[in-house]
Amino acid sequence: MLHLVKYQFLHVVREWAVMFWALAFPIILGSLFYISFGSGDMGEDLEPIRIAIVEEPKESAGKESFLSFLEELDGNILRTERQGEKEALAKLREDEVEGIFYAGETPGLTVAKSEIEQSILKALLDTYQKNAELMKTVGETRPEAIGEAVNALKEWKGTTEEISVGGRTLNSNVSYFFALIAYAALSGIYLGIKACCDSQANLSALGARRCITPTHKLKLILCSFLVLFFIQFFNVMVLTGVVQYIFHIDLGGNAGGIVLINLLGSMIGVSIGILIGSVSQISFGLKMGFGVLFTLFPGFLAGLMFGNMKNLIEQRCPIVNRINPAAVLSDSYYCMAVYNDTGRMARNLLILAVMCGVCVAVSFVMVRRERYDSI
């Protein structure tokens, strides 16, 4: 067994073309992603929104109240500047501020775009106006309860507790790196196809020699699987290290989870490759063509080329994401690095394990039935 493992290992690592696609190409692709997207920061901190405040010349209680409201938010949610209207509008056109608040008896807001910062500004203004209207109604109908109403608003803020459900703000570009790791794991298909073709008498001289050996077919398959799995697992761990420590992509900090996902990912890649390679009726070139198809197409569906593709499929046909190994692997990283959903990750890993078992079992049946008229 050790003899078989040793020479199978040496034979695989000397196949430079196959090792390039299994190891070097994913790193090159990841480098291009990093150059294009940067590190895809997953930090939770939101920069204060730049706004200009234009004060109406007429003094009023509403104006002072609104200015006090904005001052409480300054430095935390907002970064305010008091300016004249012309100067503020010029800065708004040049994107130096995200919006202009008008402080007067009736506060107002002017924006030039419709993005998340502008939505936050509108929500702040709506909240202030609703609270101001509430206080006005209480003052008109029950003036003796105005103090209780003010205290109620203060107590609401104090009894609102901020908690985390395990999720984090995610830059959408990080999905490309998750899909990249899934693609790299599936690149073990090339190793599996090459190893199987080297074991088939009609495709290689090495295969002819192996077919006349008395060694049991299952032993040969398991030996090849273990060697290929070890090499592919090493390849995926190298890529993961590059993504986390060189590209500075936060993968969640769960080393055990990363190893477990990469283990199953390497197994499924090699298993599919062995399954494709076990079909003796087609040529090596055609098998490699199927290998390209079964790495790129699942990668595309998992978001390798279009980051939102997996979400679109989840909304319209979720079963595709359950049977697509690249999507399952990518989702496992989401569960660990973003959602902290161990139950969902366990389901994904179980799906991958079942896929591996099915592929290896079918491969054994196909290889066991192979017969040659002459070797």
Short mmCIF file of C-alpha atoms in Angstrom, two decimals:
data_model
loop_
_atom_site.label_atom_id
_atom_site.label_comp_id
_atom_site.label_asym_id
_atom_site.label_seq_id
_atom_site.Cartn_x
_atom_site.Cartn_y
_atom_site.Cartn_z
CA MET A 1 0.00 0.00 0.00
CA LEU A 2 2.78 2.45 0.92
CA HIS A 3 4.57 1.57 -2.30
CA LEU A 4 1.46 2.42 -4.31
CA VAL A 5 0.97 5.65 -2.39
CA LYS A 6 4.57 6.76 -2.90
CA TYR A 7 4.69 6.27 -6.67
CA GLN A 8 1.18 7.57 -7.21
CA PHE A 9 2.22 10.75 -5.39
CA LEU A 10 5.40 11.17 -7.43
CA HIS A 11 3.53 10.51 -10.65
CA VAL A 12 0.84 13.15 -9.93
CA VAL A 13 3.09 15.99 -8.75
CA ARG A 14 5.26 15.59 -11.86
CA GLU A 15 2.30 16.35 -14.09
CA TRP A 16 3.04 20.07 -14.32
CA ALA A 17 0.15 20.93 -16.64
CA VAL A 18 -2.43 19.36 -14.32
CA MET A 19 -0.85 20.90 -11.20
CA PHE A 20 -0.93 24.32 -12.86
CA TRP A 21 -4.72 24.20 -13.25
CA ALA A 22 -5.21 22.72 -9.79
CA LEU A 23 -2.90 25.09 -7.86
CA ALA A 24 -1.35 27.95 -9.81
CA PHE A 25 -4.35 29.09 -11.86
CA PRO A 26 -6.70 29.69 -8.88
CA ILE A 27 -3.98 31.79 -7.20
CA ILE A 28 -3.48 33.80 -10.40
CA LEU A 29 -7.24 34.29 -10.70
CA GLY A 30 -7.42 35.35 -7.06
CA SER A 31 -4.64 37.88 -7.64
CA LEU A 32 -6.66 39.39 -10.49
CA PHE A 33 -9.71 39.58 -8.20
CA TYR A 34 -7.61 41.32 -5.55
CA ILE A 35 -6.28 43.83 -8.06
CA SER A 36 -9.81 44.51 -9.30
CA PHE A 37 -11.78 44.50 -6.04
CA GLY A 38 -9.24 45.07 -3.28
CA SER A 39 -9.51 43.20 -0.01
CA GLY A 40 -13.32 43.32 0.16
CA ASP A 41 -13.31 44.70 3.68
CA MET A 42 -15.92 42.99 5.86
CA GLY A 43 -15.67 45.48 8.66
CA GLU A 44 -18.81 46.56 10.50
CA ASP A 45 -17.94 50.22 11.03
CA LEU A 46 -19.84 52.76 8.97
CA GLU A 47 -18.12 56.02 8.20
CA PRO A 48 -20.04 59.14 9.32
CA ILE A 49 -22.14 60.58 6.51
CA ARG A 50 -20.99 63.99 5.32
CA ILE A 51 -23.79 66.56 5.37
CA ALA A 52 -24.15 70.34 5.13
CA ILE A 53 -26.50 72.30 7.38
CA VAL A 54 -28.14 75.41 5.99
CA GLU A 55 -29.81 77.55 8.66
CA GLU A 56 -32.80 79.73 7.86
CA PRO A 57 -32.30 83.32 9.06
CA LYS A 58 -35.54 83.39 11.03
CA GLU A 59 -35.22 82.16 14.60
CA SER A 60 -37.76 79.59 15.78
CA ALA A 61 -38.21 76.83 18.32
CA GLY A 62 -38.35 74.24 15.54
CA LYS A 63 -35.02 75.39 14.16
CA GLU A 64 -33.24 75.14 17.52
CA SER A 65 -34.79 71.76 18.21
CA PHE A 66 -33.65 70.35 14.86
CA LEU A 67 -30.13 71.74 15.28
CA SER A 68 -29.90 70.09 18.68
CA PHE A 69 -31.03 66.80 17.10
CA LEU A 70 -28.27 67.01 14.45
CA GLU A 71 -25.62 67.97 17.02
CA GLU A 72 -26.35 64.79 18.98
CA LEU A 73 -25.62 62.75 15.83
CA ASP A 74 -22.49 64.69 14.84
CA GLY A 75 -19.34 62.57 14.96
CA ASN A 76 -21.18 59.26 15.29
CA ILE A 77 -23.62 58.96 12.41
CA LEU A 78 -23.09 62.33 10.74
CA ARG A 79 -20.21 64.67 9.99
CA THR A 80 -21.81 68.09 9.82
CA GLU A 81 -20.74 71.40 8.33
CA ARG A 82 -22.74 74.65 8.66
CA GLN A 83 -22.61 76.55 5.39
CA GLY A 84 -24.49 78.94 3.15
CA GLU A 85 -26.95 77.51 0.65
CA LYS A 86 -24.88 78.26 -2.47
CA GLU A 87 -21.74 76.72 -1.03
CA ALA A 88 -23.68 73.69 0.22
CA LEU A 89 -25.29 73.08 -3.19
CA ALA A 90 -21.89 73.34 -4.88
CA LYS A 91 -20.46 70.71 -2.53
CA LEU A 92 -23.49 68.50 -3.12
CA ARG A 93 -22.93 68.62 -6.89
CA GLU A 94 -19.24 67.75 -6.41
CA ASP A 95 -20.06 64.82 -4.05
CA GLU A 96 -18.26 66.47 -1.16
CA VAL A 97 -21.41 66.02 0.95
CA GLU A 98 -24.14 63.38 0.72
CA GLY A 99 -27.02 65.72 1.52
CA ILE A 100 -28.13 69.12 2.80
CA PHE A 101 -30.31 69.55 5.88
CA TYR A 102 -32.28 72.80 6.09
CA ALA A 103 -32.77 73.92 9.69
CA GLY A 104 -35.90 76.00 10.09
CA GLU A 105 -39.40 75.85 11.53
CA THR A 106 -40.03 73.01 9.07
CA PRO A 107 -36.81 71.03 8.50
CA GLY A 108 -35.96 69.80 5.01
CA LEU A 109 -33.49 67.62 3.12
CA THR A 110 -31.94 67.89 -0.33
CA VAL A 111 -29.96 65.02 -1.94
CA ALA A 112 -28.52 64.44 -5.41
CA LYS A 113 -28.52 60.61 -5.46
CA SER A 114 -30.57 57.70 -4.20
CA GLU A 115 -28.13 55.43 -2.39
CA ILE A 116 -27.80 53.99 1.09
CA GLU A 117 -26.39 57.19 2.65
CA GLN A 118 -29.27 59.26 1.29
CA SER A 119 -31.75 56.66 2.55
CA ILE A 120 -30.25 56.94 6.03
CA LEU A 121 -30.54 60.73 5.94
CA LYS A 122 -34.20 60.52 4.92
CA ALA A 123 -34.89 58.00 7.69
CA LEU A 124 -33.31 60.38 10.25
CA LEU A 125 -35.44 63.26 9.05
CA ASP A 126 -38.61 61.13 9.09
CA THR A 127 -37.86 59.97 12.63
CA TYR A 128 -37.33 63.51 13.84
CA GLN A 129 -40.53 64.77 12.19
CA LYS A 130 -42.62 61.94 13.65
CA ASN A 131 -41.28 62.58 17.15
CA ALA A 132 -41.77 66.33 16.75
CA GLU A 133 -45.37 65.79 15.60
CA LEU A 134 -45.95 63.46 18.53
CA MET A 135 -44.71 66.03 21.02
CA LYS A 136 -46.84 68.74 19.37
CA THR A 137 -49.97 66.56 19.62
CA VAL A 138 -49.29 65.75 23.27
CA GLY A 139 -48.71 69.43 24.04
CA GLU A 140 -52.00 70.42 22.44
CA THR A 141 -54.19 67.66 23.89
CA ARG A 142 -52.56 66.89 27.24
CA PRO A 143 -50.03 69.58 28.13
CA GLU A 144 -49.68 68.18 31.65
CA ALA A 145 -48.24 64.95 30.15
CA ILE A 146 -45.52 66.62 28.07
CA GLY A 147 -42.86 65.70 30.62
CA GLU A 148 -43.92 62.05 30.58
CA ALA A 149 -43.79 62.01 26.78
CA VAL A 150 -40.24 63.40 26.78
CA ASN A 151 -39.16 60.80 29.35
CA ALA A 152 -40.82 58.04 27.33
CA LEU A 153 -38.75 58.95 24.28
CA LYS A 154 -35.57 58.97 26.35
CA GLU A 155 -36.41 55.65 28.00
CA TRP A 156 -37.13 54.03 24.62
CA LYS A 157 -33.60 54.82 23.52
CA GLY A 158 -32.17 53.51 26.78
CA THR A 159 -34.06 50.21 26.71
CA THR A 160 -33.12 49.41 23.14
CA GLU A 161 -30.31 46.87 23.41
CA GLU A 162 -28.01 46.27 20.49
CA ILE A 163 -27.25 42.59 19.97
CA SER A 164 -25.56 40.53 17.27
CA VAL A 165 -27.11 37.47 15.67
CA GLY A 166 -23.75 36.40 14.32
CA GLY A 167 -23.98 38.09 10.96
CA ARG A 168 -21.74 40.88 9.74
CA THR A 169 -21.83 43.58 7.12
CA LEU A 170 -20.43 42.03 3.95
CA ASN A 171 -18.84 43.73 1.00
CA SER A 172 -20.45 42.04 -2.01
CA ASN A 173 -17.03 41.58 -3.67
CA VAL A 174 -16.04 39.03 -1.01
CA SER A 175 -18.46 36.57 -2.65
CA TYR A 176 -16.01 36.29 -5.56
CA PHE A 177 -13.28 35.02 -3.22
CA PHE A 178 -15.63 32.48 -1.62
CA ALA A 179 -16.56 31.24 -5.11
CA LEU A 180 -12.86 31.19 -6.01
CA ILE A 181 -12.05 28.79 -3.16
CA ALA A 182 -14.97 26.59 -4.25
CA TYR A 183 -13.67 26.66 -7.84
CA ALA A 184 -10.18 25.72 -6.64
CA ALA A 185 -11.59 22.77 -4.69
CA LEU A 186 -13.41 21.53 -7.81
CA SER A 187 -10.17 21.85 -9.77
CA GLY A 188 -9.27 18.54 -8.17
CA ILE A 189 -11.34 17.14 -11.04
CA TYR A 190 -8.27 17.48 -13.28
CA LEU A 191 -6.17 15.41 -10.88
CA GLY A 192 -8.86 12.72 -10.69
CA ILE A 193 -9.28 12.50 -14.47
CA LYS A 194 -5.54 12.24 -15.08
CA ALA A 195 -5.10 9.55 -12.42
CA CYS A 196 -7.97 7.46 -13.78
CA CYS A 197 -6.76 7.73 -17.37
CA ASP A 198 -3.33 6.53 -16.22
CA SER A 199 -5.07 3.42 -14.87
CA GLN A 200 -6.93 2.48 -18.07
CA ALA A 201 -5.23 0.08 -20.45
CA ASN A 202 -6.80 1.57 -23.59
CA LEU A 203 -5.48 5.07 -22.76
CA SER A 204 -1.96 4.58 -21.41
CA ALA A 205 0.85 2.04 -21.11
CA LEU A 206 0.87 2.62 -17.36
CA GLY A 207 -2.80 1.65 -17.31
CA ALA A 208 -2.04 -1.56 -19.17
CA ARG A 209 0.55 -2.54 -16.57
CA ARG A 210 -1.84 -1.74 -13.72
CA CYS A 211 -4.63 -3.80 -15.23
CA ILE A 212 -2.58 -7.02 -15.17
CA THR A 213 -1.53 -6.56 -11.56
CA PRO A 214 -3.29 -8.82 -9.01
CA THR A 215 -3.97 -5.79 -6.76
CA HIS A 216 -7.68 -5.41 -6.05
CA LYS A 217 -9.43 -2.68 -8.04
CA LEU A 218 -10.94 -1.11 -4.93
CA LYS A 219 -7.50 -0.89 -3.36
CA LEU A 220 -6.15 0.89 -6.43
CA ILE A 221 -9.03 3.36 -6.44
CA LEU A 222 -8.75 4.09 -2.71
CA CYS A 223 -4.98 4.50 -2.99
CA SER A 224 -5.35 6.94 -5.86
CA PHE A 225 -8.14 8.76 -4.05
CA LEU A 226 -6.08 9.23 -0.87
CA VAL A 227 -3.04 10.54 -2.74
CA LEU A 228 -5.08 12.85 -4.93
CA PHE A 229 -7.09 14.05 -1.94
CA PHE A 230 -3.93 14.88 0.01
CA ILE A 231 -2.43 16.81 -2.91
CA GLN A 232 -5.67 18.68 -3.63
CA PHE A 233 -6.22 19.46 0.05
CA PHE A 234 -2.73 20.96 0.15
CA ASN A 235 -3.53 23.02 -2.96
CA VAL A 236 -6.77 24.37 -1.49
CA MET A 237 -5.14 25.17 1.86
CA VAL A 238 -2.39 27.10 0.06
CA LEU A 239 -5.01 29.15 -1.81
CA THR A 240 -6.96 29.71 1.42
CA GLY A 241 -3.81 30.95 3.13
CA VAL A 242 -3.13 33.33 0.25
CA VAL A 243 -6.71 34.63 0.36
CA GLN A 244 -6.68 35.17 4.12
CA TYR A 245 -3.14 36.36 4.82
CA ILE A 246 -2.04 38.01 1.57
CA PHE A 247 -5.35 39.27 0.16
CA HIS A 248 -6.59 39.97 3.73
CA ILE A 249 -10.04 38.44 3.20
CA ASP A 250 -11.68 37.66 6.55
CA LEU A 251 -12.82 34.02 6.46
CA GLY A 252 -14.27 34.08 9.95
CA GLY A 253 -11.28 33.12 12.08
CA ASN A 254 -12.55 29.55 12.61
CA ALA A 255 -9.51 27.46 11.70
CA GLY A 256 -11.29 24.17 12.36
CA GLY A 257 -14.21 25.17 10.16
CA ILE A 258 -11.88 26.23 7.34
CA VAL A 259 -10.03 22.90 7.47
CA LEU A 260 -13.28 20.92 7.53
CA ILE A 261 -14.78 22.79 4.56
CA ASN A 262 -11.56 22.41 2.57
CA LEU A 263 -11.42 18.70 3.42
CA LEU A 264 -14.87 18.06 2.00
CA GLY A 265 -14.24 20.42 -0.89
CA SER A 266 -11.07 18.58 -1.88
CA MET A 267 -12.85 15.26 -1.63
CA ILE A 268 -15.73 16.29 -3.85
CA GLY A 269 -13.40 17.71 -6.50
CA VAL A 270 -11.28 14.57 -6.68
CA SER A 271 -14.36 12.31 -6.51
CA ILE A 272 -16.02 13.96 -9.51
CA GLY A 273 -12.72 13.75 -11.40
CA ILE A 274 -12.42 10.02 -10.67
CA LEU A 275 -16.02 9.52 -11.76
CA ILE A 276 -15.43 11.27 -15.10
CA GLY A 277 -12.09 9.52 -15.59
CA SER A 278 -13.63 6.09 -14.96
CA VAL A 279 -15.63 6.30 -18.18
CA SER A 280 -13.31 4.28 -20.43
CA GLN A 281 -15.27 4.76 -23.67
CA ILE A 282 -14.20 8.40 -24.21
CA SER A 283 -10.76 9.87 -24.88
CA PHE A 284 -8.56 11.72 -22.41
CA GLY A 285 -9.04 15.03 -24.24
CA LEU A 286 -12.83 14.74 -24.07
CA LYS A 287 -12.65 13.88 -20.39
CA MET A 288 -10.58 16.99 -19.71
CA GLY A 289 -13.17 18.96 -21.65
CA PHE A 290 -15.84 17.63 -19.28
CA GLY A 291 -13.51 18.56 -16.41
CA VAL A 292 -13.42 22.18 -17.58
CA LEU A 293 -17.22 22.15 -17.88
CA PHE A 294 -17.70 20.73 -14.38
CA THR A 295 -15.41 23.33 -12.82
CA LEU A 296 -16.31 26.53 -14.70
CA PHE A 297 -20.09 26.04 -14.96
CA PRO A 298 -20.67 25.23 -11.26
CA GLY A 299 -18.27 28.10 -10.44
CA PHE A 300 -20.34 30.44 -12.59
CA LEU A 301 -23.55 29.36 -10.84
CA ALA A 302 -21.81 29.93 -7.48
CA GLY A 303 -20.88 33.52 -8.36
CA LEU A 304 -17.35 33.23 -9.74
CA MET A 305 -18.10 35.44 -12.76
CA PHE A 306 -21.21 37.24 -11.50
CA GLY A 307 -21.24 37.70 -7.75
CA ASN A 308 -25.03 37.80 -7.31
CA MET A 309 -25.73 34.69 -9.41
CA LYS A 310 -26.08 32.33 -6.42
CA ASN A 311 -28.64 34.64 -4.80
CA LEU A 312 -30.66 34.86 -8.01
CA ILE A 313 -30.75 31.06 -8.27
CA GLU A 314 -31.69 30.78 -4.59
CA GLN A 315 -34.73 32.98 -5.23
CA ARG A 316 -35.92 31.19 -8.37
CA CYS A 317 -34.66 27.59 -8.20
CA PRO A 318 -32.97 26.83 -4.83
CA ILE A 319 -32.59 23.11 -5.59
CA VAL A 320 -29.78 24.02 -8.03
CA ASN A 321 -27.76 25.49 -5.16
CA ARG A 322 -28.25 22.28 -3.16
CA ILE A 323 -26.83 20.01 -5.87
CA ASN A 324 -24.14 22.37 -7.15
CA PRO A 325 -20.97 21.51 -5.16
CA ALA A 326 -19.42 24.93 -5.83
CA ALA A 327 -22.50 26.70 -4.46
CA VAL A 328 -22.57 24.40 -1.43
CA LEU A 329 -18.89 25.13 -0.71
CA SER A 330 -19.34 28.87 -1.20
CA ASP A 331 -22.39 28.85 1.07
CA SER A 332 -20.39 26.99 3.73
CA TYR A 333 -17.92 29.87 3.83
CA TYR A 334 -20.84 32.30 4.06
CA CYS A 335 -22.22 30.34 7.01
CA MET A 336 -18.87 30.46 8.80
CA ALA A 337 -17.58 33.94 7.90
CA VAL A 338 -20.82 35.95 7.71
CA TYR A 339 -23.86 34.26 9.25
CA ASN A 340 -22.23 32.05 11.91
CA ASP A 341 -24.90 29.46 11.11
CA THR A 342 -23.48 26.10 12.23
CA GLY A 343 -26.68 24.19 11.44
CA ARG A 344 -26.72 25.32 7.83
CA MET A 345 -22.99 24.65 7.48
CA ALA A 346 -23.46 21.11 8.86
CA ARG A 347 -26.18 20.51 6.25
CA ASN A 348 -23.82 21.70 3.50
CA LEU A 349 -21.01 19.44 4.67
CA LEU A 350 -23.38 16.47 4.83
CA ILE A 351 -24.44 17.14 1.22
CA LEU A 352 -20.79 17.18 0.14
CA ALA A 353 -20.05 13.94 2.01
CA VAL A 354 -22.97 12.18 0.33
CA MET A 355 -21.83 13.44 -3.09
CA CYS A 356 -18.33 12.08 -2.45
CA GLY A 357 -19.63 8.69 -1.40
CA VAL A 358 -21.88 8.39 -4.46
CA CYS A 359 -19.09 9.38 -6.88
CA VAL A 360 -16.56 6.93 -5.42
CA ALA A 361 -19.10 4.09 -5.33
CA VAL A 362 -20.17 4.61 -8.95
CA SER A 363 -16.51 4.89 -10.01
CA PHE A 364 -15.70 1.55 -8.36
CA VAL A 365 -18.62 -0.17 -10.11
CA MET A 366 -17.54 1.22 -13.49
CA VAL A 367 -13.87 0.26 -13.07
CA ARG A 368 -14.73 -3.19 -11.71
CA ARG A 369 -16.71 -4.03 -14.85
CA GLU A 370 -13.93 -3.05 -17.25
CA ARG A 371 -12.64 -5.90 -19.41
CA TYR A 372 -10.08 -5.83 -22.23
CA ASP A 373 -9.83 -8.33 -25.11
CA SER A 374 -6.06 -7.91 -25.24
CA ILE A 375 -3.45 -6.05 -23.18
#
